[in-house]
CSV table of C-alpha atoms in Angstrom, one decimal:
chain,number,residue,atom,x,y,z
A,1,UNK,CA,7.4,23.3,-12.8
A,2,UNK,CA,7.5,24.6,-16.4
A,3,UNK,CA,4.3,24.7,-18.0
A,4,UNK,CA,4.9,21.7,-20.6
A,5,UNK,CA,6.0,19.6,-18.1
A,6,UNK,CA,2.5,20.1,-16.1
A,7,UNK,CA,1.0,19.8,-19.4
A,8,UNK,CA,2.4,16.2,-19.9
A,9,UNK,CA,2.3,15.3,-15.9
A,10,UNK,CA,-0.2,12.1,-15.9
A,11,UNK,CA,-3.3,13.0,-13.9
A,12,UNK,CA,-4.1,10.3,-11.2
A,13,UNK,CA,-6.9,9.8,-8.8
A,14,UNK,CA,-6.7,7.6,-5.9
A,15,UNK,CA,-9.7,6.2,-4.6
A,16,UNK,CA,-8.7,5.6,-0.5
A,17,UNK,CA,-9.8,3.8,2.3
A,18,UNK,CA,-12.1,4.6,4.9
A,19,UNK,CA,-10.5,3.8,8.7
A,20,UNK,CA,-8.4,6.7,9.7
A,21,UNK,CA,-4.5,4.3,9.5
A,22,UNK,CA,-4.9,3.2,6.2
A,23,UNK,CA,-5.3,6.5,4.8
A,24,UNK,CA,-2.1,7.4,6.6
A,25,UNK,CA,-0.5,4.4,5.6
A,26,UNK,CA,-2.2,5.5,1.9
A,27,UNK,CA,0.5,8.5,2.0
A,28,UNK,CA,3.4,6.1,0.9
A,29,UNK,CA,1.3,5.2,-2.5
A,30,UNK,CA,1.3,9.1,-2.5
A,31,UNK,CA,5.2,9.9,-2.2
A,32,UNK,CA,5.5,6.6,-4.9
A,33,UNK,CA,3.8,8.0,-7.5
A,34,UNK,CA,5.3,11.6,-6.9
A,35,UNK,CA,8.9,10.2,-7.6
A,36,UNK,CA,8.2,8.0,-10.3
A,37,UNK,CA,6.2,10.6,-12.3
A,38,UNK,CA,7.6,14.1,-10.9
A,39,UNK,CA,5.1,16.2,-11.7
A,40,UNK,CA,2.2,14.2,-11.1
A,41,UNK,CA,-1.6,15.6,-10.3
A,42,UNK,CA,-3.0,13.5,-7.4
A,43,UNK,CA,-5.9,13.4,-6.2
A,44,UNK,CA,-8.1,11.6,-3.7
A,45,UNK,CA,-11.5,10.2,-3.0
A,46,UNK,CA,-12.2,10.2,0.5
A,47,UNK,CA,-14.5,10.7,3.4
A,48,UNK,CA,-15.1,14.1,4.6
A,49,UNK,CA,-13.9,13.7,7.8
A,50,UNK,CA,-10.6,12.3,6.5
A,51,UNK,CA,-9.3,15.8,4.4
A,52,UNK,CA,-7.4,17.6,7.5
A,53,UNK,CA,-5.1,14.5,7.4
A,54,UNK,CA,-4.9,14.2,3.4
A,55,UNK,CA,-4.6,18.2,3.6
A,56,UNK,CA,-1.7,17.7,6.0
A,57,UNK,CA,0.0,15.5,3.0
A,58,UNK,CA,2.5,17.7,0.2
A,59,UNK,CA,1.3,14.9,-2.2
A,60,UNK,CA,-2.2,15.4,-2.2
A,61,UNK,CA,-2.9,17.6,-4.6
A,62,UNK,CA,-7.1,17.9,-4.3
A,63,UNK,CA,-9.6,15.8,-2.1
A,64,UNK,CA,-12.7,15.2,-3.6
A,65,UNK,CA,-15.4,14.3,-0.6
A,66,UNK,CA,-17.8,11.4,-1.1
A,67,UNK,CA,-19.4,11.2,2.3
A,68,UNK,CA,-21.7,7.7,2.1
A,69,UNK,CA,-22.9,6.2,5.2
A,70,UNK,CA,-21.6,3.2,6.5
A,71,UNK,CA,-23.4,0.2,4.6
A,72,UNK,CA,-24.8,3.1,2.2
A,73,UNK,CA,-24.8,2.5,-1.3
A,74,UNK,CA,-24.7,6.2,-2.2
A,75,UNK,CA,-25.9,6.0,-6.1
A,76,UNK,CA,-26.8,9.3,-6.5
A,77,UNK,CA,-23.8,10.3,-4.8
A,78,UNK,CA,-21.1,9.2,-6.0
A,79,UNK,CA,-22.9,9.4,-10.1
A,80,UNK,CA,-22.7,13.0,-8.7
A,81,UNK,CA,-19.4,12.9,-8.0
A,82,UNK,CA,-17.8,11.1,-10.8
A,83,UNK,CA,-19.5,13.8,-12.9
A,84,UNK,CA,-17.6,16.2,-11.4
A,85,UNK,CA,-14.4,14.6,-12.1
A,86,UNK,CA,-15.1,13.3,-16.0
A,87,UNK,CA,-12.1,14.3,-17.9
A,88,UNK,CA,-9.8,15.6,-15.0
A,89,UNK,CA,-8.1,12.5,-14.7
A,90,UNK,CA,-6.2,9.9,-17.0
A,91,UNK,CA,-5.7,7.0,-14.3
A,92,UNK,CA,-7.3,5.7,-11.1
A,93,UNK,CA,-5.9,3.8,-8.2
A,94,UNK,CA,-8.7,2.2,-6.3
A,95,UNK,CA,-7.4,1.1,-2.9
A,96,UNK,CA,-10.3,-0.7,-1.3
A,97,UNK,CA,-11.3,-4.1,-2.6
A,98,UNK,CA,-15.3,-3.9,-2.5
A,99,UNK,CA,-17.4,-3.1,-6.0
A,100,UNK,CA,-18.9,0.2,-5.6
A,101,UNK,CA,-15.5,1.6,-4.5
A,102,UNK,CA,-14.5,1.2,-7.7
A,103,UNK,CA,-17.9,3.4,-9.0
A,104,UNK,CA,-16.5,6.6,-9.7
A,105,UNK,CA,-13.9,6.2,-11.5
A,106,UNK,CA,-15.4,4.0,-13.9
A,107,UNK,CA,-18.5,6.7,-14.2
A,108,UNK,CA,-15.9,9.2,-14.5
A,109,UNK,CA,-15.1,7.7,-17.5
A,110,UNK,CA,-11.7,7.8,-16.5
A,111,UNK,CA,-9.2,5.6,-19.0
A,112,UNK,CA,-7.2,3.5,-16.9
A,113,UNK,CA,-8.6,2.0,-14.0
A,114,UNK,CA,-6.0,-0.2,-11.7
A,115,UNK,CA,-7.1,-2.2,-8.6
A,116,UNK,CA,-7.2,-5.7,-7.0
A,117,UNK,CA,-9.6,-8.0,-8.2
A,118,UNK,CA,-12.4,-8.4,-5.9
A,119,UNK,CA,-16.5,-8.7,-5.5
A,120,UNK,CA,-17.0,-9.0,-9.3
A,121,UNK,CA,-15.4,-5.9,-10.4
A,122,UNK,CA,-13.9,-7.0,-14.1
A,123,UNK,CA,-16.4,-4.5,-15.6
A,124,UNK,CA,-14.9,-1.8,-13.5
A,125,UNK,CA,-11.4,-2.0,-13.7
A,126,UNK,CA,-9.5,-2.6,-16.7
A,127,UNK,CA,-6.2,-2.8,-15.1
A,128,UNK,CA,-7.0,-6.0,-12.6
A,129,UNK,CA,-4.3,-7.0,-10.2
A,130,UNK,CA,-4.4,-10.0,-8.7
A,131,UNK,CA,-3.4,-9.9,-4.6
A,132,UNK,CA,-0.4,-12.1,-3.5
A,133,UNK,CA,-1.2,-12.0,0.4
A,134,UNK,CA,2.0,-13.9,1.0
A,135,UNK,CA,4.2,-11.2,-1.2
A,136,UNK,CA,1.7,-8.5,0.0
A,137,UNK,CA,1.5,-9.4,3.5
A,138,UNK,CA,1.1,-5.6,4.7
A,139,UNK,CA,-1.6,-3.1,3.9
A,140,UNK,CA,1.1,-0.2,3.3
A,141,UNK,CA,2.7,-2.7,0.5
A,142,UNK,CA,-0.6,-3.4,-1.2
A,143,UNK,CA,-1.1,0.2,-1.5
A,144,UNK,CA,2.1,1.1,-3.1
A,145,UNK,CA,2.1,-1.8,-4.9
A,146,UNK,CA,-0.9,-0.2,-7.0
A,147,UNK,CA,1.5,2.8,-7.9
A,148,UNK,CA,3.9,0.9,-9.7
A,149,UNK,CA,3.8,-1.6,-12.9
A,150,UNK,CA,2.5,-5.0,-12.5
A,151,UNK,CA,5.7,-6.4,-13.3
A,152,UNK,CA,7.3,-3.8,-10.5
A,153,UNK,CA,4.9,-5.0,-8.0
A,154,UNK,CA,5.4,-8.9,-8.4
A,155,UNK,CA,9.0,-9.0,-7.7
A,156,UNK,CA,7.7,-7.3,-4.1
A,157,UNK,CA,11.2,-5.8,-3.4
A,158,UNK,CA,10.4,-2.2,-4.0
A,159,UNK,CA,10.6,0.7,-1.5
A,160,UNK,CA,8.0,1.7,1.6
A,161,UNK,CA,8.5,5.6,1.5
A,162,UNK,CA,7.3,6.6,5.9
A,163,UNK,CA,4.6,8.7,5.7
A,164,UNK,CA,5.4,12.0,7.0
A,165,UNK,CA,2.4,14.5,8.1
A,166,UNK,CA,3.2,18.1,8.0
A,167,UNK,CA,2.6,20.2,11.7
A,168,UNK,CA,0.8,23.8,12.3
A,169,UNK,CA,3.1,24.8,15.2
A,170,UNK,CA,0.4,27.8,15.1
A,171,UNK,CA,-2.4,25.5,15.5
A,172,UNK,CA,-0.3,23.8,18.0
A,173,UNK,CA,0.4,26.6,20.4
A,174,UNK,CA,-3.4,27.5,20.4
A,175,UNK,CA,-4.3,24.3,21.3
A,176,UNK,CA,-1.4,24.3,24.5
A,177,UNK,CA,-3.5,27.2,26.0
A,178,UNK,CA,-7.1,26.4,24.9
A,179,UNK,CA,-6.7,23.1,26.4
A,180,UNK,CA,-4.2,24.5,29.8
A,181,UNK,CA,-1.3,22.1,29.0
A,182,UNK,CA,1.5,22.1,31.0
A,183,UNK,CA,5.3,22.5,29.8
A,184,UNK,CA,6.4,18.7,31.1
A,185,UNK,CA,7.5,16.3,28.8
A,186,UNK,CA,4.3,14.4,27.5
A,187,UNK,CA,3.5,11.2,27.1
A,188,UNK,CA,0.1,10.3,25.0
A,189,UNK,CA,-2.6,7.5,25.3
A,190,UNK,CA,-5.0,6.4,22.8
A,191,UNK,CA,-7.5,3.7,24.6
A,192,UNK,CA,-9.7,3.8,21.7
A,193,UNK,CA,-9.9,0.9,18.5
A,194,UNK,CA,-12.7,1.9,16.1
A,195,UNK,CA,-12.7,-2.0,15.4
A,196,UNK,CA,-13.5,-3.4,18.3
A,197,UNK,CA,-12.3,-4.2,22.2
A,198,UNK,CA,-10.1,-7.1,21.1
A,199,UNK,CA,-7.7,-4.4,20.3
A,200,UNK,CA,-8.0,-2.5,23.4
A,201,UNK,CA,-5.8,-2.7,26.5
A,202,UNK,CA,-7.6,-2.5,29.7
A,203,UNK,CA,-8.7,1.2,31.1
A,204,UNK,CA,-7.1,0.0,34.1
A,205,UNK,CA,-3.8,-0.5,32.7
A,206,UNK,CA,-3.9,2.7,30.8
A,207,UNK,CA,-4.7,4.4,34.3
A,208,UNK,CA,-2.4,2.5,36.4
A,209,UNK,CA,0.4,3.9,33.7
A,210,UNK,CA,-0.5,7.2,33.6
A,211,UNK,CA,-0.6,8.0,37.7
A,212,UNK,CA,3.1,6.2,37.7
A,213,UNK,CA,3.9,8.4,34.6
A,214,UNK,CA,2.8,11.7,36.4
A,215,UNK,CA,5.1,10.5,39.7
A,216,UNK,CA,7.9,10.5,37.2
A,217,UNK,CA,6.8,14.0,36.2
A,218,UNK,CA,5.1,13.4,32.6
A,219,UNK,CA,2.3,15.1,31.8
A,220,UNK,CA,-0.6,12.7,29.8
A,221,UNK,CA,-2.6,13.5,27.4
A,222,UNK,CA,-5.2,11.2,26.6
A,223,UNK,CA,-6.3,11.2,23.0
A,224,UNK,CA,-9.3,10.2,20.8
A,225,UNK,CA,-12.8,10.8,19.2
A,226,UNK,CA,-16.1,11.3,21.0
A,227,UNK,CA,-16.3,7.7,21.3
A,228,UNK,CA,-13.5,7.8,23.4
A,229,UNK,CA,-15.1,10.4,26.4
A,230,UNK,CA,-16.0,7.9,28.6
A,231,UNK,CA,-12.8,5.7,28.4
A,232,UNK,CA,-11.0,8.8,29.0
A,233,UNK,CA,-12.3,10.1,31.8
A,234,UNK,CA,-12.1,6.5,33.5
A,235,UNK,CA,-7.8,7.2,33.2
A,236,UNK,CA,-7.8,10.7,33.8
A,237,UNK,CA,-10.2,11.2,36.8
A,238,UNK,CA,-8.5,13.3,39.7
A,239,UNK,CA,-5.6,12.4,38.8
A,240,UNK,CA,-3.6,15.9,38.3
A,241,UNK,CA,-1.3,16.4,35.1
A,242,UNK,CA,-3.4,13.7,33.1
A,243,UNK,CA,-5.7,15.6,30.5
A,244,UNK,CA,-8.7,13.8,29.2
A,245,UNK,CA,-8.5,15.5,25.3
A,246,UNK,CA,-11.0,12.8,24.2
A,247,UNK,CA,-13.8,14.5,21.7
A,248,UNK,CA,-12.0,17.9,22.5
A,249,UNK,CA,-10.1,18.4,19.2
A,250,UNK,CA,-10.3,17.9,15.5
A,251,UNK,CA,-8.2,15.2,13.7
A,252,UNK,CA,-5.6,17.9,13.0
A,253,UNK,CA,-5.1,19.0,16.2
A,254,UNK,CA,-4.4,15.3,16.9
A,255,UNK,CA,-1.5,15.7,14.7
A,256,UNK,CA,-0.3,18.4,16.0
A,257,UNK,CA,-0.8,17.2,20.1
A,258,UNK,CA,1.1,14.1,18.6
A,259,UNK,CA,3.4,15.9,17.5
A,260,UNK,CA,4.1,17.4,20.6
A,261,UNK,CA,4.6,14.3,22.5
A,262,UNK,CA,8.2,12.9,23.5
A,263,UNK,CA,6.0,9.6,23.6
A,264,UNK,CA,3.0,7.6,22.8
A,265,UNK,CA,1.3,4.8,24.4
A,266,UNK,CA,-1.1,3.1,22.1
A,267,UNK,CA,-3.7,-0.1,21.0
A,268,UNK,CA,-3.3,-0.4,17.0
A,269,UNK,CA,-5.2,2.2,16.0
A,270,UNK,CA,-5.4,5.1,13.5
A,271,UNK,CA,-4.0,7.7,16.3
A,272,UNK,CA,-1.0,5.4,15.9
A,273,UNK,CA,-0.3,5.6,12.9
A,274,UNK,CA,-0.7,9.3,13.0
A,275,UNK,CA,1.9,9.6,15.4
A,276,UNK,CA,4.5,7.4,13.9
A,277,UNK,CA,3.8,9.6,11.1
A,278,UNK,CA,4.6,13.2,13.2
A,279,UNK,CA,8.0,11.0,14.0
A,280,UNK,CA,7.0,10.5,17.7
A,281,UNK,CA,8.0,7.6,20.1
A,282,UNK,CA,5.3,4.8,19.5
A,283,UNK,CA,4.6,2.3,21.9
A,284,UNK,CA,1.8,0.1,20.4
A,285,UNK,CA,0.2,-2.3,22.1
A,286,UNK,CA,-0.9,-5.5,20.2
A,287,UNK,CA,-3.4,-8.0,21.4
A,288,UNK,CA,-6.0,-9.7,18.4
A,289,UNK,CA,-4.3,-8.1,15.7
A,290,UNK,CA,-0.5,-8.1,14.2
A,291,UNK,CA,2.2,-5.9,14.1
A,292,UNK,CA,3.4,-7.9,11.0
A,293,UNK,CA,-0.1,-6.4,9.0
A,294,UNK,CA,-0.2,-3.2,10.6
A,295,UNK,CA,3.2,-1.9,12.3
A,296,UNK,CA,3.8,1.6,12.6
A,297,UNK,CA,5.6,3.1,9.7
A,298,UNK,CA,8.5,4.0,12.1
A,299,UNK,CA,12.1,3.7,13.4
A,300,UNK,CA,11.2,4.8,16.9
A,301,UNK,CA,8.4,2.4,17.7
A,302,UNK,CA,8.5,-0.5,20.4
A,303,UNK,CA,6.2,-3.1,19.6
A,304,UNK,CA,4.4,-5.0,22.8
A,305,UNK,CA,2.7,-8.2,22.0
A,306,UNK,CA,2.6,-11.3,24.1
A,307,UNK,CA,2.2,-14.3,21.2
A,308,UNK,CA,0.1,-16.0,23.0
A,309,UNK,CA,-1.2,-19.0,21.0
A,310,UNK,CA,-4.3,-17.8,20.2
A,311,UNK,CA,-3.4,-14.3,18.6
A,312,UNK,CA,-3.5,-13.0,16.6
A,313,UNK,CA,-7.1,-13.7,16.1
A,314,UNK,CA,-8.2,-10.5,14.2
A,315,UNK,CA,-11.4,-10.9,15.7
A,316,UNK,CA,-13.7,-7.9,16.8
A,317,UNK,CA,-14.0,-9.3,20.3
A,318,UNK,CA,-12.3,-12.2,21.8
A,319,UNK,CA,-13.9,-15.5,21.2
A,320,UNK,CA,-12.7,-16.9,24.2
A,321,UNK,CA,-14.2,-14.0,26.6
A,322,UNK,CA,-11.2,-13.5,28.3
A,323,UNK,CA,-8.5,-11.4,26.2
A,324,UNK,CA,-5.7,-12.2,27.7
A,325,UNK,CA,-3.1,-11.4,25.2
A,326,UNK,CA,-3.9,-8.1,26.9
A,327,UNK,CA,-5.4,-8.4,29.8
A,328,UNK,CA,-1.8,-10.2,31.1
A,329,UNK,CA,0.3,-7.2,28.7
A,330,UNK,CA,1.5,-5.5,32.4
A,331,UNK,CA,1.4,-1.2,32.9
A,332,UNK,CA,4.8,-2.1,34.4
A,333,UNK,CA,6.2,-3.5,31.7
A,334,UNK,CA,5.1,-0.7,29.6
A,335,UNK,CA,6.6,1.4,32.1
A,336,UNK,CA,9.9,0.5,31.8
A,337,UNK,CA,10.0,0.5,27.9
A,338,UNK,CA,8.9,4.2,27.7
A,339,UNK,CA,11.3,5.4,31.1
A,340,UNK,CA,14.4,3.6,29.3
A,341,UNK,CA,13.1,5.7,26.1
A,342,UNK,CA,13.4,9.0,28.2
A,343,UNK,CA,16.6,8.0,29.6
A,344,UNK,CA,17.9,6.8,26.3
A,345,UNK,CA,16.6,10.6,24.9
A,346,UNK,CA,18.0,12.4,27.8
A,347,UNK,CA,21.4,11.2,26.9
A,348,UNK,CA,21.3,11.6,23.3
A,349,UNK,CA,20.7,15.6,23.9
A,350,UNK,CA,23.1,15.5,26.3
């Protein structure tokens, strides 16, 4: 890039989300913005624990931390913060909707400020949007919706770049001996849904699949956060070729085990959306929420959801006590989708 060109580039910071998919599914804002304004300076307020994924984006150009507890106000914080970033910046893209997400950029002082109006925030923001839930019926289109002119964004035919995370195939061969993985074809689970067991398909099922996987000579790899140990261990316990990874890695190893995987198995979570983004086979499993909300930003995902009429409910936990709309989603089923997918693979390399 010649120097007057990066003297002219706009400089834009993007305030992002906090749950580990939409900051993912925050990547195709990212790639927006790069080829509308070649050139651009992006860069991102985020959680701490969310920089290996933003550093495994070419868009991102900084991360700037703001690590708040949950419910936590933060004043100090983020006044903190936005000094550090006065006069770096001439526009801000706020992505969540709640008032003090919108706090640094407007202590920053920064000039324009663009987000969905919500919670009061007209003093905030002085480029309001207002949301169209039937036009912006996905998270992934609200987001790049913010990237592009009001008048862009209300005809709601514009592109959805796929986000794309880069891969450490160093990282990736340390990890295959640290952890003793084996050189079959992999298949990975994710039990875990940060937002609540209506989302998650029975340990059972999960187990169930992965002993008929390993008789069809996968190896599993179960995959999640230290919340996740428990429901791990429940699928992989003496069963041989099924590796319980739970609260053993960092978020970029996950990327690069994903990676790494022929196939996925999955409840809508942020692990799935970080595989869709490594371009591996997605299976995702749908009970209280909606793949039309929250698919995976992928070609090579198979959706499983049984429309039963009373889902989605996008409910925490299911207010009828009985989630069926997985309970009744079979391992067989499943199964089938993901040895068709092999088969399908085998034949295509052939």
């Amino acid at each position: 890039m010649s120097q007057a060109v990066a003297a002219t580039a706009p400089r834009i910071l993007v305030v992002g989300p906090s749950w580990v998919g939409d900051m993912v599914m925050a990547q195709s804002l990212f790639m927006t913005l790069k080829q509308d304004q070649p050139g651009c300076r992006i860069g991102v307020v985020a959680p701490g624990w969310s920089q290996p994924i933003l550093e495994r984006m070419a868009e991102v150009d900084e991360v700037a931390s703001l690590d708040v507890g949950h419910g936590e106000f933060g004043w100090s914080i983020r006044r903190a913060l936005a000094g550090r970033l006065r006069g770096r910046f001439d526009r801000a893209i706020v992505l969540p909707r709640s008032w003090k997400s919108a706090l640094v950029p407007f202590l920053a002082r920064i000039p324009r400020r663009t987000g969905f109006t919500g919670e009061q925030r007209y003093g905030l923001l002085n480029d309001r949007r207002e949301l169209d839930k039937t036009l912006l019926d996905q998270t992934v289109k609200r987001f790049v919706a913010l990237g592009l002119t009001a008048e862009e964004a209300r005809r709601g035919d514009f592109a959805i770049p796929r986000p794309r995370l880069r891969v450490d195939s160093d990282n990736l061969d340390e990890l295959r001996t640290r952890l003793g993985l084996t050189t079959r074809p992999a298949v990975g689970m994710m039990p875990g849904a940060e937002y609540g067991p209506a989302k998650q398909w029975p340990l059972g099922h999960f187990r169930e699949l992965a002993e008929r996987l390993v008789d069809e000579g996968f190896e599993v790899r179960v995959m999640g956060g230290p919340k996740d140990v428990a429901a791990g261990a429940a699928i992989a316990e003496g069963l041989p070729y099924v590796h319980n990874l739970c609260g053993q890695t960092r978020l970029a190893d996950a990327v690069d085990l994903l990676a790494d995987c022929q196939q996925v198995v999955t409840n809508d979570s942020g692990l799935m959306h970080v595989a869709a983004a490594v371009g591996t086979r997605v299976h995702a499993l749908y009970g209280s929420s909606s793949p039309a909300y929250t698919p995976p930003l992928t070609d090579r995902a198979e959706i499983h959801t049984l429309g039963l009429g009373c889902s989605p409910c996008f409910e925490r936990t299911c207010p009828l006590g009985h989630t069926n709309c997985l309970v009744q989603l079979s391992p067989q089923r499943v199964l089938a989708a993901v040895l068709k997918a092999a088969d399908a693979a085998v034949i295509v390399r052939g």
